[in-house]
Coordinates of C-alpha atoms and ligand atoms in Angstrom, one line a residue:
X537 CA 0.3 -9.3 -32.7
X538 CA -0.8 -9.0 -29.0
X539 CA -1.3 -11.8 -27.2
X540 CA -4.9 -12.3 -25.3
X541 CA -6.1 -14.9 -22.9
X542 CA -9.1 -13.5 -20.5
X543 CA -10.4 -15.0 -17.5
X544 CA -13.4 -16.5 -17.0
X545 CA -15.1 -17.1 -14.0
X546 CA -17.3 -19.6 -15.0
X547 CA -14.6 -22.0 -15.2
X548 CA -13.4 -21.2 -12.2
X549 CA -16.2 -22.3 -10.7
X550 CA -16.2 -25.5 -11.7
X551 CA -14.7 -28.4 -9.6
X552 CA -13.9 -31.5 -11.5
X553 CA -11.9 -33.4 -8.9
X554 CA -9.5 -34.0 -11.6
X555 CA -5.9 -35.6 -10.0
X556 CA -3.6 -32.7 -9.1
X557 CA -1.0 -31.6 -11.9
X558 CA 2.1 -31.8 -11.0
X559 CA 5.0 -29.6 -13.0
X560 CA 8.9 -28.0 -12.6
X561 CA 9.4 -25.2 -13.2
X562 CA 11.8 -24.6 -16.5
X563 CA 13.5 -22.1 -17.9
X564 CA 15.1 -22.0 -21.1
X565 CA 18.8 -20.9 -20.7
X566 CA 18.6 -18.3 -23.3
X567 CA 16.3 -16.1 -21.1
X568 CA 18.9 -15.8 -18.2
X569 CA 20.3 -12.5 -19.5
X570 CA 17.1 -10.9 -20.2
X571 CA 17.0 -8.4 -17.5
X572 CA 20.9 -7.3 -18.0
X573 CA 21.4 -4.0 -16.6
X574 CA 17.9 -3.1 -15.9
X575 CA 16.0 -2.5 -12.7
X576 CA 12.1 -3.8 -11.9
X577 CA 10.4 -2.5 -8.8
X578 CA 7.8 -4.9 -7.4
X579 CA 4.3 -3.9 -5.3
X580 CA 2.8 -6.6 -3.4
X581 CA -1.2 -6.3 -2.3
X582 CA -2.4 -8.8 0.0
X583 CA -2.2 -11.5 2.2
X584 CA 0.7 -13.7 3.1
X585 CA 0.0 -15.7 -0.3
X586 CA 0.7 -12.6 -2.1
X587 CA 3.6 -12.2 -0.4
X588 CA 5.0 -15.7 -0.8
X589 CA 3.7 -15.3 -4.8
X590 CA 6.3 -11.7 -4.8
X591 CA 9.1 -14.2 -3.5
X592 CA 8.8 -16.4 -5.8
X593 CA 8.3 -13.3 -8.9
X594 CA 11.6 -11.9 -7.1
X595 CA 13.1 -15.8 -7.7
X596 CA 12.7 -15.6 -11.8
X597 CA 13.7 -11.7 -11.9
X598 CA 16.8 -12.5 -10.3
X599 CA 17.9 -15.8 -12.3
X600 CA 16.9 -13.7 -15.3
X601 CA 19.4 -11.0 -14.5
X602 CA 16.8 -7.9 -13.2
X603 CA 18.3 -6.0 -10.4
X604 CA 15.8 -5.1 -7.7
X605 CA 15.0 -1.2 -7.1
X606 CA 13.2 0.5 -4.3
X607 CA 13.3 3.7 -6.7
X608 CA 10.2 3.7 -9.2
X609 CA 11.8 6.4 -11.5
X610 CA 14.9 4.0 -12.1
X611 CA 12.8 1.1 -12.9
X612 CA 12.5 -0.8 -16.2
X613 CA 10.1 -2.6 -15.1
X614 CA 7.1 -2.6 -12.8
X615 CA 5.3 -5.3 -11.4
X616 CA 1.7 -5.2 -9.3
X617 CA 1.0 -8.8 -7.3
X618 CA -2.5 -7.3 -6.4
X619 CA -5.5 -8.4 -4.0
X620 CA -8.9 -9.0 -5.3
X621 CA -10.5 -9.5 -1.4
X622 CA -12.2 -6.2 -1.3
X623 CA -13.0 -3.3 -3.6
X624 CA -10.8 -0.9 -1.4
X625 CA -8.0 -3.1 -2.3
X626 CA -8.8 -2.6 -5.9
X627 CA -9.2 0.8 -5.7
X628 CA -6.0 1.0 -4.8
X629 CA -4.6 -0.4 -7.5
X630 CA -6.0 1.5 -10.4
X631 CA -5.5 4.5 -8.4
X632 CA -1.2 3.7 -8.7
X633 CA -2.3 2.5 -12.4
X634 CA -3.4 5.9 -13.2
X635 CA -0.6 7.7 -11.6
X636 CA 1.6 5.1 -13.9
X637 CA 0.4 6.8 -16.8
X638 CA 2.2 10.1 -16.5
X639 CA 5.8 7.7 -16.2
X640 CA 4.9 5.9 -18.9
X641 CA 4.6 8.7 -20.7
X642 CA 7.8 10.4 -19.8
X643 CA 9.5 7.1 -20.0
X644 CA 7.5 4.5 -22.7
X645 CA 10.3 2.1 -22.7
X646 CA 9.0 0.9 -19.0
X647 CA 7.3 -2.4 -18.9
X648 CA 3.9 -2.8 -16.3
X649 CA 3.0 -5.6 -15.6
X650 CA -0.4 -7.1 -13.5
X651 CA -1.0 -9.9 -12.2
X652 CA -2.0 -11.6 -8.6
X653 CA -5.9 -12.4 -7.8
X654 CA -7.2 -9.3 -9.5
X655 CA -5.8 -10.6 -12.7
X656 CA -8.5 -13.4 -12.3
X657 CA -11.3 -11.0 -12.4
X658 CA -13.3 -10.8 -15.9
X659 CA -14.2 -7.1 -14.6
X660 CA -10.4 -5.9 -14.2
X661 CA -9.2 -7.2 -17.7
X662 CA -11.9 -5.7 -19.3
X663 CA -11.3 -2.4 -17.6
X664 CA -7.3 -3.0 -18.4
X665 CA -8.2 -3.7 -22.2
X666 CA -10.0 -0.5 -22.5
X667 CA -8.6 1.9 -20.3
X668 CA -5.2 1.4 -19.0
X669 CA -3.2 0.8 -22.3
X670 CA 0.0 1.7 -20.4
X671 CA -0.7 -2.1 -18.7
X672 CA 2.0 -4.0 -20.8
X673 CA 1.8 -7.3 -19.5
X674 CA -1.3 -8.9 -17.2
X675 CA -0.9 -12.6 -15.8
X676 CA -2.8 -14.6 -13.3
X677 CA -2.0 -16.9 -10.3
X678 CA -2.2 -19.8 -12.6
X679 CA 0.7 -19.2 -14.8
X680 CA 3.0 -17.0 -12.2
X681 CA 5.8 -19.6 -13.5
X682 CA 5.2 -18.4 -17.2
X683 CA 6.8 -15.0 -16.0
X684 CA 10.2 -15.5 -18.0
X685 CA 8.3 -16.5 -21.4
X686 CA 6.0 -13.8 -21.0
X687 CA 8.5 -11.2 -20.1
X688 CA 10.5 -12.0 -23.0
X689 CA 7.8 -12.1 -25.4
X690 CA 6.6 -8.3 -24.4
X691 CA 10.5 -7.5 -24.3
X692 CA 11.2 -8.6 -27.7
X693 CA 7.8 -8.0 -29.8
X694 CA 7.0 -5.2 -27.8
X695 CA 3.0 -6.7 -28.0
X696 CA 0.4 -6.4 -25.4
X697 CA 0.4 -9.9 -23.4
X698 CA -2.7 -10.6 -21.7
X699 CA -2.4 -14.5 -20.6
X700 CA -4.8 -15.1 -17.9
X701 CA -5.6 -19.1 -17.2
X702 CA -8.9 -19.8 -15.7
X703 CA -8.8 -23.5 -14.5
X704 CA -8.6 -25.7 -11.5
X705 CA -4.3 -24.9 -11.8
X706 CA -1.7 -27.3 -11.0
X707 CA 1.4 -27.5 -8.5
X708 CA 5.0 -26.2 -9.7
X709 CA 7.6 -27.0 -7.8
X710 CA 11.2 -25.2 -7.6
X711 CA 10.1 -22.3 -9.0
X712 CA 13.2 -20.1 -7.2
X713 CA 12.5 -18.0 -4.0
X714 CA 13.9 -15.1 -3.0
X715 CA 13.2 -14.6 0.4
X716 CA 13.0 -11.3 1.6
X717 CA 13.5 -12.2 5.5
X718 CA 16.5 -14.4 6.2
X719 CA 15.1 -15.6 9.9
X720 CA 11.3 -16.4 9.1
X721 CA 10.0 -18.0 6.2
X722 CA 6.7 -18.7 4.4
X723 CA 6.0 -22.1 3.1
X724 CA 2.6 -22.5 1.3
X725 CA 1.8 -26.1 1.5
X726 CA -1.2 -26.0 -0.2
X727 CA -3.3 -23.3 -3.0
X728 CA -6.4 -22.7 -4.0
X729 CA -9.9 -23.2 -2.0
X730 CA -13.1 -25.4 -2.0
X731 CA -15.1 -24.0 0.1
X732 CA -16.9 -21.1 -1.7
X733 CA -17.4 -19.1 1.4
X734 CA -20.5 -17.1 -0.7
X735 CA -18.5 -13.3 0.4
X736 CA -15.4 -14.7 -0.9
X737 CA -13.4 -14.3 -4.5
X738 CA -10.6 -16.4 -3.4
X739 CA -12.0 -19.7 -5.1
X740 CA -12.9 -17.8 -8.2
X741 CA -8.8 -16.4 -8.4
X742 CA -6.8 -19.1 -7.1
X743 CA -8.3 -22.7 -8.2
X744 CA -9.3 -25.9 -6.3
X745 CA -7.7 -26.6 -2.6
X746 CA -4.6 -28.4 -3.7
X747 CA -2.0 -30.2 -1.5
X748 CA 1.9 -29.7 -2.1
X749 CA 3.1 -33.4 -1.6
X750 CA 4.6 -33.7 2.3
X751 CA 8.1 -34.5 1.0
X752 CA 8.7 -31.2 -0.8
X753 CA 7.4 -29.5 2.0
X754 CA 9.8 -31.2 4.4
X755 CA 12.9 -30.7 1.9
X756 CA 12.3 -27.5 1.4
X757 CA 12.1 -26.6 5.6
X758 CA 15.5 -28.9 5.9
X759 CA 16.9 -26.6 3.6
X760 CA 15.4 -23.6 5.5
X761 CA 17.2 -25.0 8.9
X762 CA 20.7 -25.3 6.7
X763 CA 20.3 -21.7 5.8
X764 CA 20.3 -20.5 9.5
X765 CA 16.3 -20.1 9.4
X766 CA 14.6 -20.1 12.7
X767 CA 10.9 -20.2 12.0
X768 CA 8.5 -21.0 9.4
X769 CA 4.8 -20.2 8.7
X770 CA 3.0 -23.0 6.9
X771 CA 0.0 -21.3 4.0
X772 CA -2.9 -22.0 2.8
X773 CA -6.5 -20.5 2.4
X774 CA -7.3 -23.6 4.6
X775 CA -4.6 -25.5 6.0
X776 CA -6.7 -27.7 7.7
X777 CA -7.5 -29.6 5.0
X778 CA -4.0 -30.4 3.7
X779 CA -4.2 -33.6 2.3
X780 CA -7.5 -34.5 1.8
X781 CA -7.3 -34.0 -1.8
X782 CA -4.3 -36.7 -1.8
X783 CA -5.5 -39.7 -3.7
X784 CA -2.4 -42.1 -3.2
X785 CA -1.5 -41.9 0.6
X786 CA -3.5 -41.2 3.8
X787 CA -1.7 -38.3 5.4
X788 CA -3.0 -34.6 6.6
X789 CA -2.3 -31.2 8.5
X790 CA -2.3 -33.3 11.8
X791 CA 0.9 -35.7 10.3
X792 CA 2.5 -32.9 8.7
X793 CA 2.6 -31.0 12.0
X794 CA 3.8 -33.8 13.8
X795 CA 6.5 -34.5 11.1
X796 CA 7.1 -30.8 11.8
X797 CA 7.5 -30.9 15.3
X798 CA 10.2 -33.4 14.7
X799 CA 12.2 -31.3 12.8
X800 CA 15.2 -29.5 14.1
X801 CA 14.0 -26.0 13.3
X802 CA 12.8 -23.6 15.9
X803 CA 9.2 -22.4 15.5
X804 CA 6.4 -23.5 13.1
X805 CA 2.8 -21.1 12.9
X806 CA 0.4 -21.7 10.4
X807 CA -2.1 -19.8 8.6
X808 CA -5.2 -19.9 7.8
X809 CA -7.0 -22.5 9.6
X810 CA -11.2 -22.9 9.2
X811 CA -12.9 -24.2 12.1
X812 CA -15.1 -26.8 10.1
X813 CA -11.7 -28.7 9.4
X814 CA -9.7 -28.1 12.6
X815 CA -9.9 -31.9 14.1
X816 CA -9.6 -33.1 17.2
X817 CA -6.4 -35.1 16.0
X818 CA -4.9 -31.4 15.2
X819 CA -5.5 -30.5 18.4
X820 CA -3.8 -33.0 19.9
X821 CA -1.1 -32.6 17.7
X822 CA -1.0 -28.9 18.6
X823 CA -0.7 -29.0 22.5
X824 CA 2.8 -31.2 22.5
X825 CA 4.1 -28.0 22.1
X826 CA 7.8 -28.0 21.8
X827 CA 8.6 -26.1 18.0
X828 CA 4.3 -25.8 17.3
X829 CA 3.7 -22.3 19.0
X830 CA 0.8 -21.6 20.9
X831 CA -1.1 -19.4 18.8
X832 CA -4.0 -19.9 16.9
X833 CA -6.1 -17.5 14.1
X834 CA -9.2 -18.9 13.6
X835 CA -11.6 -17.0 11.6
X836 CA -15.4 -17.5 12.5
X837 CA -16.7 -14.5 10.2
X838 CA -19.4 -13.6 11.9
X839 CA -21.2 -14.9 15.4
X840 CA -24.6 -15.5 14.2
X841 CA -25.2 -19.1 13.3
X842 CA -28.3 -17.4 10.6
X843 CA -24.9 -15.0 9.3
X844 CA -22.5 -17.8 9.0
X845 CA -25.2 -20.2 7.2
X846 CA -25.4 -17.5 4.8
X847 CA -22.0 -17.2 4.3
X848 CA -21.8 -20.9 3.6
X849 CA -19.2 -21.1 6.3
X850 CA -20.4 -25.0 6.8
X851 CA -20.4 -23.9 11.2
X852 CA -22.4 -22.7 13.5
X853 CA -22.3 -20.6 16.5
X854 CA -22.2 -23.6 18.9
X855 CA -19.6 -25.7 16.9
X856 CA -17.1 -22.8 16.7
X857 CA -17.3 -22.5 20.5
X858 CA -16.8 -25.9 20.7
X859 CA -14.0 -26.1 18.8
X860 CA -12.5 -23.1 21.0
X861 CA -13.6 -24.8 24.1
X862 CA -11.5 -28.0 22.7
X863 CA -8.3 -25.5 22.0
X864 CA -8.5 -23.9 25.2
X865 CA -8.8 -27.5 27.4
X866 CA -6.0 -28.9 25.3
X867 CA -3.4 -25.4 25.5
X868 CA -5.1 -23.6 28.2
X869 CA -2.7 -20.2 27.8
X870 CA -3.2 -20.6 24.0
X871 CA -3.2 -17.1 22.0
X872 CA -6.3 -16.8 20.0
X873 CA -7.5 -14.2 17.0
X874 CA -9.9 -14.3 14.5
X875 CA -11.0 -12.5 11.0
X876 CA -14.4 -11.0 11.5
X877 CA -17.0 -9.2 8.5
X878 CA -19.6 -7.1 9.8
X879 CA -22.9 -5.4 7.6
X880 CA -23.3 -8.8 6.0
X881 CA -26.6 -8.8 4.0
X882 CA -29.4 -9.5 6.3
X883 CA -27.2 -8.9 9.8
X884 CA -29.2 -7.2 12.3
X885 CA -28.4 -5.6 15.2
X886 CA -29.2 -9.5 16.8
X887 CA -26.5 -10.6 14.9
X888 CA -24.1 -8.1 15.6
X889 CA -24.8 -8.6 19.1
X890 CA -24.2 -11.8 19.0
X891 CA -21.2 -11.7 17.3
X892 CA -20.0 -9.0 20.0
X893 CA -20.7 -11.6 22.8
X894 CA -18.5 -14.4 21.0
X895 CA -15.6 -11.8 20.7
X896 CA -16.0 -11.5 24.3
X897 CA -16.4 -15.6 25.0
X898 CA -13.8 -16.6 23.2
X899 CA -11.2 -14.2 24.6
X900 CA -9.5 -13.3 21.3
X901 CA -6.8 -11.4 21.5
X902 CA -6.6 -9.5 18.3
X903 CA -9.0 -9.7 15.1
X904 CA -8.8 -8.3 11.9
X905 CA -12.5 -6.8 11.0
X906 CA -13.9 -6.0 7.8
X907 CA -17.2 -4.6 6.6
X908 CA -18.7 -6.8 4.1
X909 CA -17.2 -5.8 0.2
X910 CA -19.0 -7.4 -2.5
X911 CA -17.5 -9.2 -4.7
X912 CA -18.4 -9.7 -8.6
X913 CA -19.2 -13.4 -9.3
X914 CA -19.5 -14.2 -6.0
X915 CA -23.3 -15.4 -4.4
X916 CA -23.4 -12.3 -1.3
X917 CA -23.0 -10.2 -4.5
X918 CA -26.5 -10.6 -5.2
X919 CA -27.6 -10.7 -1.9
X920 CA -30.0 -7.4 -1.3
X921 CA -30.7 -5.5 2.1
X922 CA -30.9 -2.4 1.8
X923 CA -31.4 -1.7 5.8
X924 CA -27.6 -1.8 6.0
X925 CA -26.2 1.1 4.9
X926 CA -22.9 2.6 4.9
X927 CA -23.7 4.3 7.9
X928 CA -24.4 0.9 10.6
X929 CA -22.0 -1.1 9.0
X930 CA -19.2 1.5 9.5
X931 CA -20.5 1.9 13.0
X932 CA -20.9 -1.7 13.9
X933 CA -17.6 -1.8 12.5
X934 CA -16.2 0.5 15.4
X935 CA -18.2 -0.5 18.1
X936 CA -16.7 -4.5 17.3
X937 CA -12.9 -3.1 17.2
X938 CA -14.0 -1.3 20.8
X939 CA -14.5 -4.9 21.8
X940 CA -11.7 -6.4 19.7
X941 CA -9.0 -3.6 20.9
X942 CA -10.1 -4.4 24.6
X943 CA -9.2 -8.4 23.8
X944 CA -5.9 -6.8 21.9
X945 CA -4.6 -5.3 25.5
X946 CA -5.4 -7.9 28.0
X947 CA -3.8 -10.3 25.9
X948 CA -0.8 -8.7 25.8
X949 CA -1.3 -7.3 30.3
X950 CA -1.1 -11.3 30.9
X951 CA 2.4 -11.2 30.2
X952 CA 3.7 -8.2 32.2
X953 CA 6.2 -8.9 34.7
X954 CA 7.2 -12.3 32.7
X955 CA 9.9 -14.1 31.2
X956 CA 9.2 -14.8 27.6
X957 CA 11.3 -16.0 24.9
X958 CA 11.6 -13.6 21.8
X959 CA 12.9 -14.5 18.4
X960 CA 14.5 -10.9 17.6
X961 CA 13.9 -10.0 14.0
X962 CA 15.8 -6.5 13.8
X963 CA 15.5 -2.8 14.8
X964 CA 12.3 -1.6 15.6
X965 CA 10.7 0.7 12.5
X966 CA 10.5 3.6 15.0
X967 CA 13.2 3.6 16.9
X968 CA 16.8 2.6 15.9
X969 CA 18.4 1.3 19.1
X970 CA 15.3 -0.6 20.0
X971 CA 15.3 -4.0 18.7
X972 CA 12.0 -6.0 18.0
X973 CA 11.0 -9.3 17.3
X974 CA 8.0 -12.0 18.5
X975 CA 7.2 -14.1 21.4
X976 CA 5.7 -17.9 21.3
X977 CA 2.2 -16.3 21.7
X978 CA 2.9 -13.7 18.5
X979 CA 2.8 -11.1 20.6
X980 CA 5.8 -8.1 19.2
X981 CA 7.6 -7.2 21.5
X982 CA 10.4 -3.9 21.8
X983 CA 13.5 -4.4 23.7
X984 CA 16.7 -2.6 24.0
X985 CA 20.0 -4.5 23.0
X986 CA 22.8 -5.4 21.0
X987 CA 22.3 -5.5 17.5
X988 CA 24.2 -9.6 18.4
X989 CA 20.6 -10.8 19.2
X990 CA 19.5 -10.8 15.1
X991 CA 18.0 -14.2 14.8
X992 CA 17.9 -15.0 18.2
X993 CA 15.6 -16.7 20.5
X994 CA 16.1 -14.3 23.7
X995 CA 15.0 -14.6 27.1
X996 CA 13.2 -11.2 27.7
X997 CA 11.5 -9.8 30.7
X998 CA 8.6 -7.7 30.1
X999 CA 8.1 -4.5 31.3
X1000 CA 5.3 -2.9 30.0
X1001 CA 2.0 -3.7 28.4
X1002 CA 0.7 -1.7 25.5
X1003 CA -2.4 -2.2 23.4
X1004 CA -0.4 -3.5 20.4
X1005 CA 2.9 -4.2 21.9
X1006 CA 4.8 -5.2 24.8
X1007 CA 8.4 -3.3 26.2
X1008 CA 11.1 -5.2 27.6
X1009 CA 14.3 -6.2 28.5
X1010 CA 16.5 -8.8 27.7
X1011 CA 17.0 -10.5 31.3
X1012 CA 20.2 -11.4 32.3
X1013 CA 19.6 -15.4 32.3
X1014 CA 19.4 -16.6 29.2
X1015 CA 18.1 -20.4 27.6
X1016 CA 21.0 -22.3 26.2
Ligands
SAM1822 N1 -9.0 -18.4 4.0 C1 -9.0 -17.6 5.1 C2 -10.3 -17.8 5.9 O1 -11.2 -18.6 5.4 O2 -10.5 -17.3 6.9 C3 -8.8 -16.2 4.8 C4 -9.3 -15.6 3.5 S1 -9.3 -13.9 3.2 C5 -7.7 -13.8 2.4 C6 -9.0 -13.1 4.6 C7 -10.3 -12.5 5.2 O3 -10.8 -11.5 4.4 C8 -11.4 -13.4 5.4 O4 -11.2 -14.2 6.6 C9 -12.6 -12.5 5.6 O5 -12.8 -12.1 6.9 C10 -12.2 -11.3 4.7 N2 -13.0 -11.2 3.5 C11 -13.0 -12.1 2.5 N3 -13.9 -11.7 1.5 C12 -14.4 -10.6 2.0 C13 -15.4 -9.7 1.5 N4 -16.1 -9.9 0.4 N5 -15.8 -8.6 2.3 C14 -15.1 -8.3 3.4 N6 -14.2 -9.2 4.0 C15 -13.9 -10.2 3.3
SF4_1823 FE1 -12.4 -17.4 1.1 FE2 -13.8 -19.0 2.6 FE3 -11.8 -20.0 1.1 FE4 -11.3 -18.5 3.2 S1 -12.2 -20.5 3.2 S2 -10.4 -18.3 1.1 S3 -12.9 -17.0 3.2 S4 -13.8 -19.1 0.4

């Protein structure tokens, strides 16, 4: 008998500030052959979350015995970790869903599986139930640790498992990784998110703001350093409110940063950070420098303080500003970006201009830039305005990455004719003798060299400043 558990976003919704949950992850040892001799190909959608979530999917597979395939034809079974941010992103997926249909036909014996934010929609399921009924197995962020149990339960009934969890989730620990870079690693120190940003599905899919305890995350980047890992990018929907859900101890971002900073491993970034909580203690923290690189992506949304009240963004115009005049004090050469929506309901061409002359003020030098999406369930979604159509917001939308694009190459021109220091991740996608990796600043960066410098922090002079790149060389002194 299939199995069904829908979402519902009603509970999602609600925040009882109950203490956090904290589980292991267990397996039961019958389970580990399960996958013997057969192949799963895995899509990820998304932000970095996503792909930590895939890491972590790629983990179970593997102790359960899958093989990993870049082939779909070969596969046994498929995965989607999908993104629920925008309706494009959707889109997406039920577009590949459909084109699934013809292999499952030709092959039924292949298992699909969903799951990932769009699992956590009421809206998707539905849609699922009734018209993709070659979707085998649908699961949601909550229970991404259930994977084994509800693998084997499709294997071996060969039901329909829908198991989707809508509540404020918990924190499972050792749930294996399988990290798919060997020199940079993602460590989410924190899921969920309070602050209901009224655009935003996040809090809806992913559960309250809760903290990983500091001790886990500190064993788990000692262990990083052991396995030859240089850097390390802390996550969370908002990292700078690590901690403030702990109930026992009096510790946050600021202390874990500066715990950080002591450890022995090369580079920490972090991501995402929300102006409201980004304190002046971070700050501080921040511009010691040494292993905490200077680079920054803080998203203000929008540069109208009437926009951002609307969004429920909990700033306004003068605080962000603030907060980047802080930043820029304390680590004066400090790389800056930003996330910015444009054709909010009720932005006019005020608005827009005003968030064009914060672009410009705060010297960002790169931005990712949406038009507004809306979401089901959320608050914007019933926001109505029908003076922005299609039509302004696509073209505010390319007159702001004018701007944006502008910030993009004079943030990488500051660096021409300098020394920087590169951690050198492989061979560049485009060209194989060309080796590429990142500066301090996160700026990439193309070099020519032995393929010796893998994993290395290189010394690199550079020659040439592109819009979204820089070209260099690897200079002849080098840091010890
Ligand atoms: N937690 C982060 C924050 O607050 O900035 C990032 C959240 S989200 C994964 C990444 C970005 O997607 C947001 O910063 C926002 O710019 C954009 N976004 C979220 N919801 C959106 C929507 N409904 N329409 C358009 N863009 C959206
Ligand atoms: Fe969404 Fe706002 Fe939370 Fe970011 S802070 S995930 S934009 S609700």
């Amino acid at each position: 008998m299939d199995l069904i558990r829908t979402p519902d976003q009603n509970k999602e919704r609600k925040r009882l500030n109950k203490e956090n949950i904290f589980k292991d992850f267990e397996i039961d040892k019958s389970l580990l052959s399960l996958g013997k001799g057969k192949k799963y190909f895995l899509y990820t959608y998304g932000c970095q979350e996503n792909e930590s979530d895939s890491e972590k999917i790629r983990g179970m597979l593997s102790l359960l015995s899958f093989k990993e395939t870049t082939i779909i034809e070969e596969a046994d079974l498929i995965l989607m970790n999908t993104c629920a941010i925008r309706k494009n992103a959707e889109d997406k997926v039920f577009g590949e869903l459909g084109r699934l249909k013809q292999l499952k036909r030709e092959k039924p014996e292949i298992i699909t599986a969903l799951c990932g934010c769009m699992s956590q929609e009421e809206s998707v399921v539905d849609k699922i139930m009734k018209k993709y009924q070659n979707v085998d197995l649908v699961f949601g962020t909550h229970n991404i640790a259930s994977l084994p149990n509800l693998l084997n339960t499709v294997m071996t009934s060969h039901d329909r498992v829908i198991d989707v969890l809508s509540y404020e989730g918990d924190i499972t620990e050792k749930i294996p990784v399988e990290r798919q870079n060997k020199i940079k690693a993602w460590i989410p120190i924190m899921y969920g998110c309070d602050e209901f940003c009224t655009y935003c599905i996040v809090p809806y899919t992913r559960g309250k703001e809760r903290s990983r305890l500091p001790e886990n995350i500190l064993n788990e980047v000692q262990s990083l350093i052991k396995d030859g890992y240089k850097e390390v990018t802390l996550l969370g929907q908002n990292v700078n409110a690590y901690g403030k859900d702990f109930t026992d101890r009096d510790y946050d971002f600021a202390d874990l940063l500066e715990d950080l900073s002591h450890m022995n491993i090369e580079r920490v970034r972090f991501t995402t950070s929300n102006p409201k909580d980004l304190s002046d203690r971070q700050i501080e923290v921040l511009s010691k420098g040494g292993n905490l690189m200077p680079y920054l992506h803080l998203p203000v949304q929008s540069g109208s303080s009437k926009v951002l009240k609307k969004m429920n963004r909990g700033y306004t115009r003068e605080d962000y500003l603030d907060r980047v005049e802080k930043i820029r004090k304390a680590i004066p050469d400090i790389s800056l970006t930003t996330d910015i929506i444009v054709g909010f309901p009720f932005e006019t061409e005020e608005d827009f201009q005003e968030t064009l002359s914060l672009v410009q003020e705060c010297g960002f030098e790169g931005a990712f830039t949406f038009i507004f999406s809306k979401r089901e369930g959320t608050p914007a979604s019933k926001f109505v305005d029908e003076s922005i159509t299609d039509e302004i917001a696509h073209e505010r939308l390319y007159r702001l990455n004018n701007v944006v694009n502008e910030g993009y190459k004079k943030g990488n021109e500051r660096f021409l004719g300098k020394n920087v220091k590169v951690l050198i991740e492989g061979y560049s996608k485009k060209e194989n003798d060309i080796l590429m990796g990142y500066t301090e600043h996160n700026k990439l960066v193309n070099v020519k060299g032995d393929k010796k410098y893998i994993g290395q922090i290189v010394n690199c002079l550079i020659t040439k400043a592109k819009t979204w790149s820089l070209d260099g060389e690897i200079s002849k002194e080098q840091y010890s």
